[in-house]
Short mmCIF file of C-alpha atoms and ligand atoms in Angstrom, two decimals:
data_model
loop_
_atom_site.label_atom_id
_atom_site.label_comp_id
_atom_site.label_asym_id
_atom_site.label_seq_id
_atom_site.Cartn_x
_atom_site.Cartn_y
_atom_site.Cartn_z
CA UNK I 12 2.96 31.57 -45.46
CA UNK I 13 6.01 30.06 -44.44
CA UNK I 14 6.63 26.47 -44.89
CA UNK I 15 5.66 24.16 -41.88
CA UNK I 16 8.01 23.78 -38.74
CA UNK I 17 7.54 20.61 -37.64
CA UNK I 18 8.59 19.50 -33.93
CA UNK I 19 10.82 16.32 -34.31
CA UNK I 20 10.86 14.98 -38.01
CA UNK I 21 13.69 12.07 -39.13
CA UNK I 22 17.22 13.37 -39.22
CA UNK I 23 18.59 11.29 -42.80
CA UNK I 24 20.01 12.23 -45.56
CA UNK I 25 23.03 10.65 -47.97
CA UNK I 26 24.37 8.23 -45.42
CA UNK I 27 21.26 6.36 -44.63
CA UNK I 28 20.44 6.17 -48.29
CA UNK I 29 23.53 4.04 -49.20
CA UNK I 30 23.40 2.12 -46.04
CA UNK I 31 20.12 1.45 -47.29
CA UNK I 32 20.54 0.88 -50.75
CA UNK I 33 23.69 -1.23 -49.95
CA UNK I 34 21.67 -3.96 -48.14
CA UNK I 35 18.77 -4.19 -50.75
CA UNK I 36 21.97 -4.85 -53.70
CA UNK I 37 23.03 -7.15 -51.06
CA UNK I 38 19.79 -9.27 -51.43
CA UNK I 39 19.01 -9.15 -48.14
CA UNK I 40 15.55 -7.95 -48.60
CA UNK I 41 13.67 -10.07 -46.46
CA UNK I 42 13.20 -10.52 -43.00
CA UNK I 43 16.64 -10.76 -41.01
CA UNK I 44 20.00 -10.58 -42.07
CA UNK I 45 23.49 -9.21 -41.57
CA UNK I 46 22.26 -5.86 -41.24
CA UNK I 47 19.88 -6.38 -38.26
CA UNK I 48 22.79 -8.68 -36.40
CA UNK I 49 25.25 -6.09 -36.75
CA UNK I 50 22.46 -3.58 -35.76
CA UNK I 51 21.77 -5.52 -32.39
CA UNK I 52 25.82 -5.67 -31.93
CA UNK I 53 26.01 -1.81 -32.00
CA UNK I 54 23.30 -0.90 -30.06
CA UNK I 55 23.84 -3.41 -27.39
CA UNK I 56 28.01 -2.43 -27.57
CA UNK I 57 26.88 1.30 -27.38
CA UNK I 58 24.23 1.07 -24.74
CA UNK I 59 26.29 -1.65 -22.66
CA UNK I 60 24.09 -4.14 -21.98
CA UNK I 61 25.03 -7.99 -23.46
CA UNK I 62 21.98 -8.57 -25.57
CA UNK I 63 19.47 -7.24 -27.80
CA UNK I 64 16.55 -7.26 -30.15
CA UNK I 65 15.37 -5.59 -33.36
CA UNK I 66 11.85 -6.13 -33.35
CA UNK I 67 9.14 -3.84 -35.43
CA UNK I 68 8.77 -0.60 -32.93
CA UNK I 69 8.88 0.17 -29.60
CA UNK I 70 5.91 -1.44 -28.40
CA UNK I 71 6.41 -4.34 -29.71
CA UNK I 72 9.72 -5.15 -27.59
CA UNK I 73 7.71 -3.52 -24.26
CA UNK I 74 4.97 -6.21 -25.37
CA UNK I 75 7.49 -9.06 -25.50
CA UNK I 76 9.80 -7.97 -22.54
CA UNK I 77 6.17 -8.24 -20.04
CA UNK I 78 6.09 -11.43 -21.52
CA UNK I 79 8.85 -12.82 -20.96
CA UNK I 80 8.95 -11.49 -17.18
CA UNK I 81 5.77 -13.69 -16.39
CA UNK I 82 3.39 -11.04 -16.88
CA UNK I 83 -0.10 -12.52 -16.98
CA UNK I 84 -3.72 -12.09 -17.69
CA UNK I 85 -5.30 -10.27 -14.33
CA UNK I 86 -1.93 -9.10 -13.01
CA UNK I 87 -1.38 -5.44 -11.77
CA UNK I 88 1.70 -3.52 -13.94
CA UNK I 89 2.76 -0.06 -12.25
CA UNK I 90 3.82 2.38 -14.73
CA UNK I 91 4.36 6.37 -14.97
CA UNK I 92 1.08 7.99 -15.68
CA UNK I 93 2.94 10.85 -17.44
CA UNK I 94 3.91 8.36 -20.65
CA UNK I 95 3.35 8.08 -24.38
CA UNK I 96 -0.25 5.55 -24.86
CA UNK I 97 2.35 2.75 -26.24
CA UNK I 98 3.45 1.94 -22.62
CA UNK I 99 -0.07 1.25 -21.04
CA UNK I 100 -0.97 -0.36 -24.75
CA UNK I 101 1.40 -2.60 -24.18
CA UNK I 102 0.53 -3.30 -20.93
CA UNK I 103 -3.03 -4.18 -21.66
CA UNK I 104 -2.36 -6.64 -24.84
CA UNK I 105 -0.53 -8.99 -21.91
CA UNK I 106 -4.12 -9.15 -20.37
CA UNK I 107 -2.03 -7.62 -17.08
CA UNK I 108 -3.86 -4.57 -15.87
CA UNK I 109 -1.99 -1.37 -15.58
CA UNK I 110 -1.89 0.72 -12.28
CA UNK I 111 -0.32 4.41 -13.06
CA UNK I 112 1.96 6.39 -10.39
CA UNK I 113 2.59 9.51 -10.54
CA UNK I 114 5.44 11.83 -11.61
CA UNK I 115 8.60 13.80 -10.39
CA UNK I 116 7.43 17.69 -10.62
CA UNK I 117 10.83 18.48 -11.77
CA UNK I 118 11.37 15.02 -14.70
CA UNK I 119 8.02 14.20 -14.68
CA UNK I 120 9.31 10.79 -13.97
CA UNK I 121 7.71 8.28 -12.39
CA UNK I 122 8.29 9.54 -8.54
CA UNK I 123 9.91 6.68 -6.10
CA UNK I 124 8.66 7.47 -3.41
CA UNK I 125 4.55 7.13 -4.85
CA UNK I 126 5.82 3.95 -6.50
CA UNK I 127 6.85 2.90 -3.04
CA UNK I 128 3.51 3.22 -1.31
CA UNK I 129 1.71 2.00 -4.48
CA UNK I 130 3.63 -1.22 -3.86
CA UNK I 131 2.85 -1.45 -0.41
CA UNK I 132 -0.74 -1.35 -1.03
CA UNK I 133 -1.13 -3.02 -3.87
CA UNK I 134 0.32 -5.94 -2.03
CA UNK I 135 -1.75 -5.60 0.96
CA UNK I 136 -4.51 -5.73 -1.38
CA UNK I 137 -3.30 -8.74 -2.24
CA UNK I 138 -2.49 -7.96 -5.86
CA UNK I 139 0.04 -9.78 -7.88
CA UNK I 140 2.41 -7.24 -9.21
CA UNK I 141 4.63 -8.93 -12.04
CA UNK I 142 6.43 -5.60 -13.36
CA UNK I 143 7.12 -2.09 -13.14
CA UNK I 144 7.60 0.12 -16.01
CA UNK I 145 9.30 3.36 -15.51
CA UNK I 146 9.34 6.08 -18.45
CA UNK I 147 12.54 7.84 -19.89
CA UNK I 148 10.79 10.96 -20.50
CA UNK I 149 12.12 12.76 -23.08
CA UNK I 150 15.14 11.37 -23.28
CA UNK I 151 15.61 11.99 -18.88
CA UNK I 152 16.21 8.58 -17.83
CA UNK I 153 14.00 7.82 -15.07
CA UNK I 154 15.80 8.04 -11.07
CA UNK I 155 16.96 4.60 -11.23
CA UNK I 156 19.37 4.99 -7.99
CA UNK I 157 16.11 4.83 -6.20
CA UNK I 158 13.71 3.01 -8.26
CA UNK I 159 15.63 -0.23 -8.59
CA UNK I 160 15.96 -0.77 -4.53
CA UNK I 161 12.08 -0.31 -3.77
CA UNK I 162 11.15 -2.44 -7.03
CA UNK I 163 13.90 -4.99 -5.53
CA UNK I 164 12.62 -5.36 -1.69
CA UNK I 165 9.03 -6.21 -3.14
CA UNK I 166 10.14 -8.60 -5.48
CA UNK I 167 9.15 -6.89 -8.97
CA UNK I 168 11.14 -7.07 -12.05
CA UNK I 169 11.55 -3.82 -13.64
CA UNK I 170 11.21 -3.30 -17.54
CA UNK I 171 12.12 0.23 -18.46
CA UNK I 172 10.18 1.91 -21.12
CA UNK I 173 13.55 3.86 -22.44
CA UNK I 174 12.14 4.44 -25.76
CA UNK I 175 12.32 8.16 -25.56
CA UNK I 176 16.04 8.13 -23.82
CA UNK I 177 19.02 6.10 -25.92
CA UNK I 178 21.57 7.99 -25.45
CA UNK I 179 21.06 9.66 -22.83
CA UNK I 180 22.55 8.03 -18.96
CA UNK I 181 21.88 8.05 -15.29
CA UNK I 182 24.61 7.15 -12.05
CA UNK I 183 27.36 6.74 -15.48
CA UNK I 184 24.73 4.39 -16.91
CA UNK I 185 23.18 4.47 -20.39
CA UNK I 186 19.12 4.52 -20.35
CA UNK I 187 18.50 0.99 -21.66
CA UNK I 188 20.77 -0.38 -19.53
CA UNK I 189 18.51 -0.35 -16.47
CA UNK I 190 16.29 -2.92 -14.79
CA UNK I 191 16.09 -6.78 -15.83
CA UNK I 192 15.45 -5.61 -19.59
CA UNK I 193 13.97 -2.15 -21.53
CA UNK I 194 13.04 -0.85 -24.81
CA UNK I 195 14.14 1.08 -27.13
CA UNK I 196 12.32 2.77 -30.38
CA UNK I 197 13.16 3.86 -33.89
CA UNK I 198 10.09 5.89 -34.63
CA UNK I 199 10.11 8.39 -36.76
CA UNK I 200 9.83 11.67 -34.97
CA UNK I 201 12.44 9.37 -31.96
CA UNK I 202 16.37 10.58 -31.21
CA UNK I 203 17.13 8.42 -34.05
CA UNK I 204 15.02 6.42 -37.10
CA UNK I 205 14.27 3.45 -38.52
CA UNK I 206 11.50 4.92 -40.41
CA UNK I 207 9.62 2.52 -37.86
CA UNK I 208 11.25 0.06 -35.14
CA UNK I 209 12.55 -0.52 -32.13
CA UNK I 210 14.79 -2.91 -29.75
CA UNK I 211 14.40 -4.97 -26.66
CA UNK I 212 17.68 -4.64 -24.61
CA UNK I 213 19.17 -7.11 -21.68
CA UNK I 214 22.12 -9.11 -19.95
CA UNK I 215 19.56 -11.90 -19.84
CA UNK I 216 20.57 -14.28 -22.83
CA UNK I 217 17.62 -16.86 -21.77
CA UNK I 218 15.47 -13.72 -21.87
CA UNK I 219 16.46 -12.67 -25.37
CA UNK I 220 16.53 -16.09 -26.72
CA UNK I 221 12.21 -16.00 -26.00
CA UNK I 222 12.41 -12.83 -27.55
CA UNK I 223 13.58 -13.55 -30.57
CA UNK I 224 11.42 -17.10 -30.55
CA UNK I 225 8.32 -15.14 -29.77
CA UNK I 226 8.91 -12.31 -32.54
CA UNK I 227 9.41 -14.55 -35.01
CA UNK I 228 5.81 -16.69 -34.49
CA UNK I 229 6.77 -19.12 -32.02
CA UNK I 230 8.28 -21.68 -34.42
CA UNK I 231 9.88 -24.11 -33.04
CA UNK I 232 12.94 -25.26 -34.09
CA UNK I 233 11.41 -28.41 -36.65
CA UNK I 234 11.49 -28.71 -40.80
CA UNK I 235 7.83 -28.53 -40.56
CA UNK I 236 7.70 -25.45 -37.77
CA UNK I 237 6.17 -26.78 -35.22
CA UNK I 238 4.16 -24.90 -32.54
CA UNK I 239 3.38 -25.28 -28.99
CA UNK I 240 2.72 -21.37 -27.93
CA UNK I 241 1.16 -18.05 -29.44
CA UNK I 242 3.12 -16.11 -31.38
CA UNK I 243 4.06 -13.01 -32.69
CA UNK I 244 5.70 -11.43 -36.23
CA UNK I 245 7.71 -8.59 -34.44
CA UNK I 246 11.05 -8.72 -36.14
CA UNK I 247 12.31 -5.89 -37.69
CA UNK I 248 13.64 -5.89 -41.56
CA UNK I 249 16.96 -5.82 -42.74
CA UNK I 250 16.68 -2.90 -44.79
CA UNK I 251 15.20 -1.20 -41.72
CA UNK I 252 18.49 -2.57 -40.05
CA UNK I 253 20.71 -0.59 -42.48
CA UNK I 254 18.99 2.66 -42.18
CA UNK I 255 19.66 2.70 -38.22
CA UNK I 256 23.16 1.45 -38.76
CA UNK I 257 23.73 4.37 -40.56
CA UNK I 258 21.92 5.97 -38.17
CA UNK I 259 23.56 4.79 -35.17
CA UNK I 260 27.31 6.33 -36.06
CA UNK I 261 25.20 9.61 -36.23
CA UNK I 262 23.51 9.64 -32.84
CA UNK I 263 26.05 12.36 -30.88
CA UNK I 264 26.26 14.29 -34.05
CA UNK I 265 21.78 14.61 -33.60
CA UNK I 266 21.94 14.49 -30.53
CA UNK I 267 24.42 17.49 -29.62
CA UNK I 268 22.21 19.37 -32.22
CA UNK I 269 19.24 18.79 -29.70
CA UNK I 270 21.03 20.51 -27.40
CA UNK I 271 22.06 23.46 -29.45
CA UNK I 272 18.85 24.11 -30.08
CA UNK I 273 17.93 23.24 -26.31
CA UNK I 274 20.62 26.53 -25.11
CA UNK I 275 19.03 29.11 -27.83
CA UNK I 276 15.73 28.39 -26.03
CA UNK I 277 17.53 28.38 -22.38
CA UNK I 278 19.03 31.86 -23.41
CA UNK I 279 16.08 33.11 -24.55
CA UNK I 280 14.04 32.64 -22.03
CA UNK I 281 17.01 33.16 -19.32
CA UNK I 282 15.31 36.65 -18.83
CA UNK I 283 11.98 35.79 -18.81
CA UNK I 284 10.01 35.06 -15.56
CA UNK I 285 7.79 31.83 -14.66
CA UNK I 286 9.56 30.52 -17.68
CA UNK I 287 11.50 27.38 -17.34
CA UNK I 288 13.08 24.77 -19.85
CA UNK I 289 11.42 21.78 -18.69
CA UNK I 290 13.50 18.58 -16.54
CA UNK I 291 15.15 21.49 -14.12
CA UNK I 292 19.15 23.19 -14.75
CA UNK I 293 20.98 20.18 -14.94
CA UNK I 294 20.35 18.26 -18.19
CA UNK I 295 23.56 16.86 -19.04
CA UNK I 296 23.16 13.25 -19.09
CA UNK I 297 19.85 13.96 -21.25
CA UNK I 298 19.82 13.05 -24.34
CA UNK I 299 17.43 16.36 -24.87
CA UNK I 300 14.91 14.52 -27.26
CA UNK I 301 12.07 17.38 -27.11
CA UNK I 302 12.89 20.59 -25.45
CA UNK I 303 9.21 21.70 -23.91
CA UNK I 304 8.29 24.41 -21.07
CA UNK I 305 7.07 24.83 -18.40
CA UNK I 306 4.81 28.20 -17.73
CA UNK I 307 3.65 29.73 -15.04
CA UNK I 308 0.74 32.26 -15.64
CA UNK I 309 0.39 33.71 -11.88
CA UNK I 310 3.77 35.53 -13.30
CA UNK I 311 4.33 35.45 -16.81
CA UNK I 312 0.57 36.83 -17.52
CA UNK I 313 0.02 33.96 -20.60
CA UNK I 314 -0.19 30.54 -20.48
CA UNK I 315 1.56 27.49 -22.43
CA UNK I 316 -1.55 27.53 -24.85
CA UNK I 317 -0.85 31.45 -25.47
CA UNK I 318 2.30 30.45 -26.41
CA UNK I 319 1.49 27.45 -28.37
CA UNK I 320 -1.03 29.79 -30.27
CA UNK I 321 0.96 32.41 -31.26
CA UNK I 322 3.63 29.62 -33.00
CA UNK I 323 0.68 27.92 -34.80
CA UNK I 324 -0.22 31.31 -36.34
CA UNK I 325 3.15 31.43 -37.57
CA UNK I 326 3.18 28.08 -39.20
CA UNK I 327 5.43 26.49 -36.07
CA UNK I 328 4.11 23.43 -35.13
CA UNK I 329 3.89 22.46 -30.43
CA UNK I 330 2.46 21.01 -28.34
CA UNK I 331 1.06 19.94 -24.67
CA UNK I 332 3.08 17.52 -22.84
CA UNK I 333 1.77 13.39 -22.88
CA UNK I 334 -1.72 14.16 -21.33
CA UNK I 335 -1.62 11.47 -18.37
CA UNK I 336 -2.94 7.89 -18.58
CA UNK I 337 -4.76 8.55 -15.45
CA UNK I 338 -6.66 11.25 -17.71
CA UNK I 339 -6.95 9.42 -20.99
CA UNK I 340 -10.43 7.90 -21.22
CA UNK I 341 -9.28 4.69 -22.31
CA UNK I 342 -8.65 3.85 -19.64
CA UNK I 343 -10.62 5.68 -17.39
CA UNK I 344 -10.82 2.35 -14.77
CA UNK I 345 -7.47 1.84 -14.30
CA UNK I 346 -5.98 2.41 -10.67
CA UNK I 347 -3.53 5.21 -9.77
CA UNK I 348 -1.70 6.59 -7.20
CA UNK I 349 -1.56 10.86 -7.64
CA UNK I 350 0.27 13.50 -6.67
CA UNK I 351 -1.15 16.17 -9.32
CA UNK I 352 1.86 16.51 -11.08
CA UNK I 353 1.84 14.98 -14.25
CA UNK I 354 -1.80 17.07 -14.42
CA UNK I 355 -0.29 20.15 -13.94
CA UNK I 356 2.60 19.40 -16.38
CA UNK I 357 0.09 18.94 -18.52
CA UNK I 358 -1.43 21.92 -18.10
CA UNK I 359 1.25 24.23 -18.34
CA UNK I 360 3.82 22.39 -20.27
CA UNK I 361 4.32 23.30 -24.16
CA UNK I 362 6.95 21.13 -26.04
CA UNK I 363 9.01 23.32 -28.79
CA UNK I 364 10.64 22.22 -32.30
CA UNK I 365 13.72 20.17 -31.15
CA UNK I 366 14.26 18.23 -33.96
CA UNK I 367 17.90 17.89 -34.84
CA UNK I 368 17.19 17.69 -39.17
CA UNK I 369 15.74 21.82 -38.34
CA UNK I 370 17.65 24.08 -40.30
CA UNK I 371 19.35 27.23 -38.66
CA UNK I 372 16.81 29.12 -40.71
CA UNK I 373 14.53 27.41 -39.12
CA UNK I 374 15.74 27.48 -35.65
CA UNK I 375 15.94 31.46 -35.98
CA UNK I 376 12.73 31.42 -37.26
CA UNK I 377 11.07 29.65 -34.35
CA UNK I 378 13.31 31.87 -31.67
CA UNK I 379 12.26 35.03 -33.28
CA UNK I 380 8.69 34.28 -32.86
CA UNK I 381 8.82 33.07 -29.55
CA UNK I 382 11.09 36.12 -28.91
CA UNK I 383 8.55 38.63 -30.42
CA UNK I 384 5.76 36.97 -28.28
CA UNK I 385 7.08 37.01 -24.94
CA UNK I 386 8.62 41.36 -25.43
CA UNK I 387 4.58 41.78 -26.59
CA UNK I 388 3.77 40.10 -22.77
CA UNK I 389 5.74 41.68 -20.71
C1 PLP Q 23 7.81 6.24 -29.38
C2 PLP Q 23 7.05 5.77 -27.85
C3 PLP Q 23 7.24 4.24 -27.61
C4 PLP Q 23 6.62 3.69 -28.45
O1 PLP Q 23 7.41 3.01 -29.46
P1 PLP Q 23 7.15 3.10 -31.25
O2 PLP Q 23 8.26 2.14 -32.08
O3 PLP Q 23 6.33 3.91 -31.68
O4 PLP Q 23 6.15 1.51 -30.67
C5 PLP Q 23 6.74 3.56 -26.17
N1 PLP Q 23 6.87 4.27 -25.29
C6 PLP Q 23 7.26 5.91 -24.85
C7 PLP Q 23 7.57 6.21 -23.76
C8 PLP Q 23 7.49 6.71 -26.84
O5 PLP Q 23 7.40 7.86 -26.80
#
């Protein structure tokens, strides 16, 4: 049996090892230290925001971002149903209720017209909507050009879930620079990794100061540690920040590699009717984190699950798109505003090996397997 080919595994090597060892030998082992400060500055500069707080995960960044925007128990927080559970989990941690809005078909991102409709209905029902959390799905930024004016008209702050989108842009601005604040993730499978970690990005100095305070157990500046609020233990360790600094120097190269892999899939499937690369033809602004395809079985005669099974038989990993939150048992009771697109994408989409650590041989093997599958069913 061939070695298993994974969808998106960490792309690390000698550079990361050097940065990590240097941090270790510097003696800054304990949480925080000069690599955390430098990593925050470097990511903030890269994205074009004034401030960044390095945290233990993207989920922690979402949680603290919501708290610092004033989200309270019983409030409603609107998010995209087409996302990873972390987005909705973070909303739930605050005691607020997630409200799921459906997607644009091409991008899977939050549909601005439906968002506006949902805000109108919630206002009419007398609900307090305290934040909107758009998600930049698989590395394509949501349509902030339309979303931000709607949010502003309703007076609701935006916390962008840019966990999947570091390096992507929209209308000339980097993902992570939209809204009142945003969260990015450095989990092991993301476009760059610290093995685990995240960041809260914002232009608001007061907000980032409050995030740092809540992330370090809400310690008041007194020698005996005075506490007047409940805090969290959410900071990123200095050793992991060092890994992140090495990764950041390679971000453009890793994005280019993922794009090159996507281009291989695109040319393979160009001649196959009924199959599209998910996200549309124009992906110039995307970071190409994951490449998925959407299959129309009425045209192809086969389904996304058939392709996935063929890859699986060759020991190649693939997976459906995120199962929408409104279909998840744990959120069964949540309110939502649906158009059917997220469910349709879940049922017809499949995500293919996309990681920048894939070798040329791995990519060739995956493409050959997909090509054989497609040929046999023509
Ligand atoms: C990965 C991810 C997160 C969570 O990030 P972690 O660092 O794993 O906590 C949140 N939202 C989305 C959309 C993600 O893909």
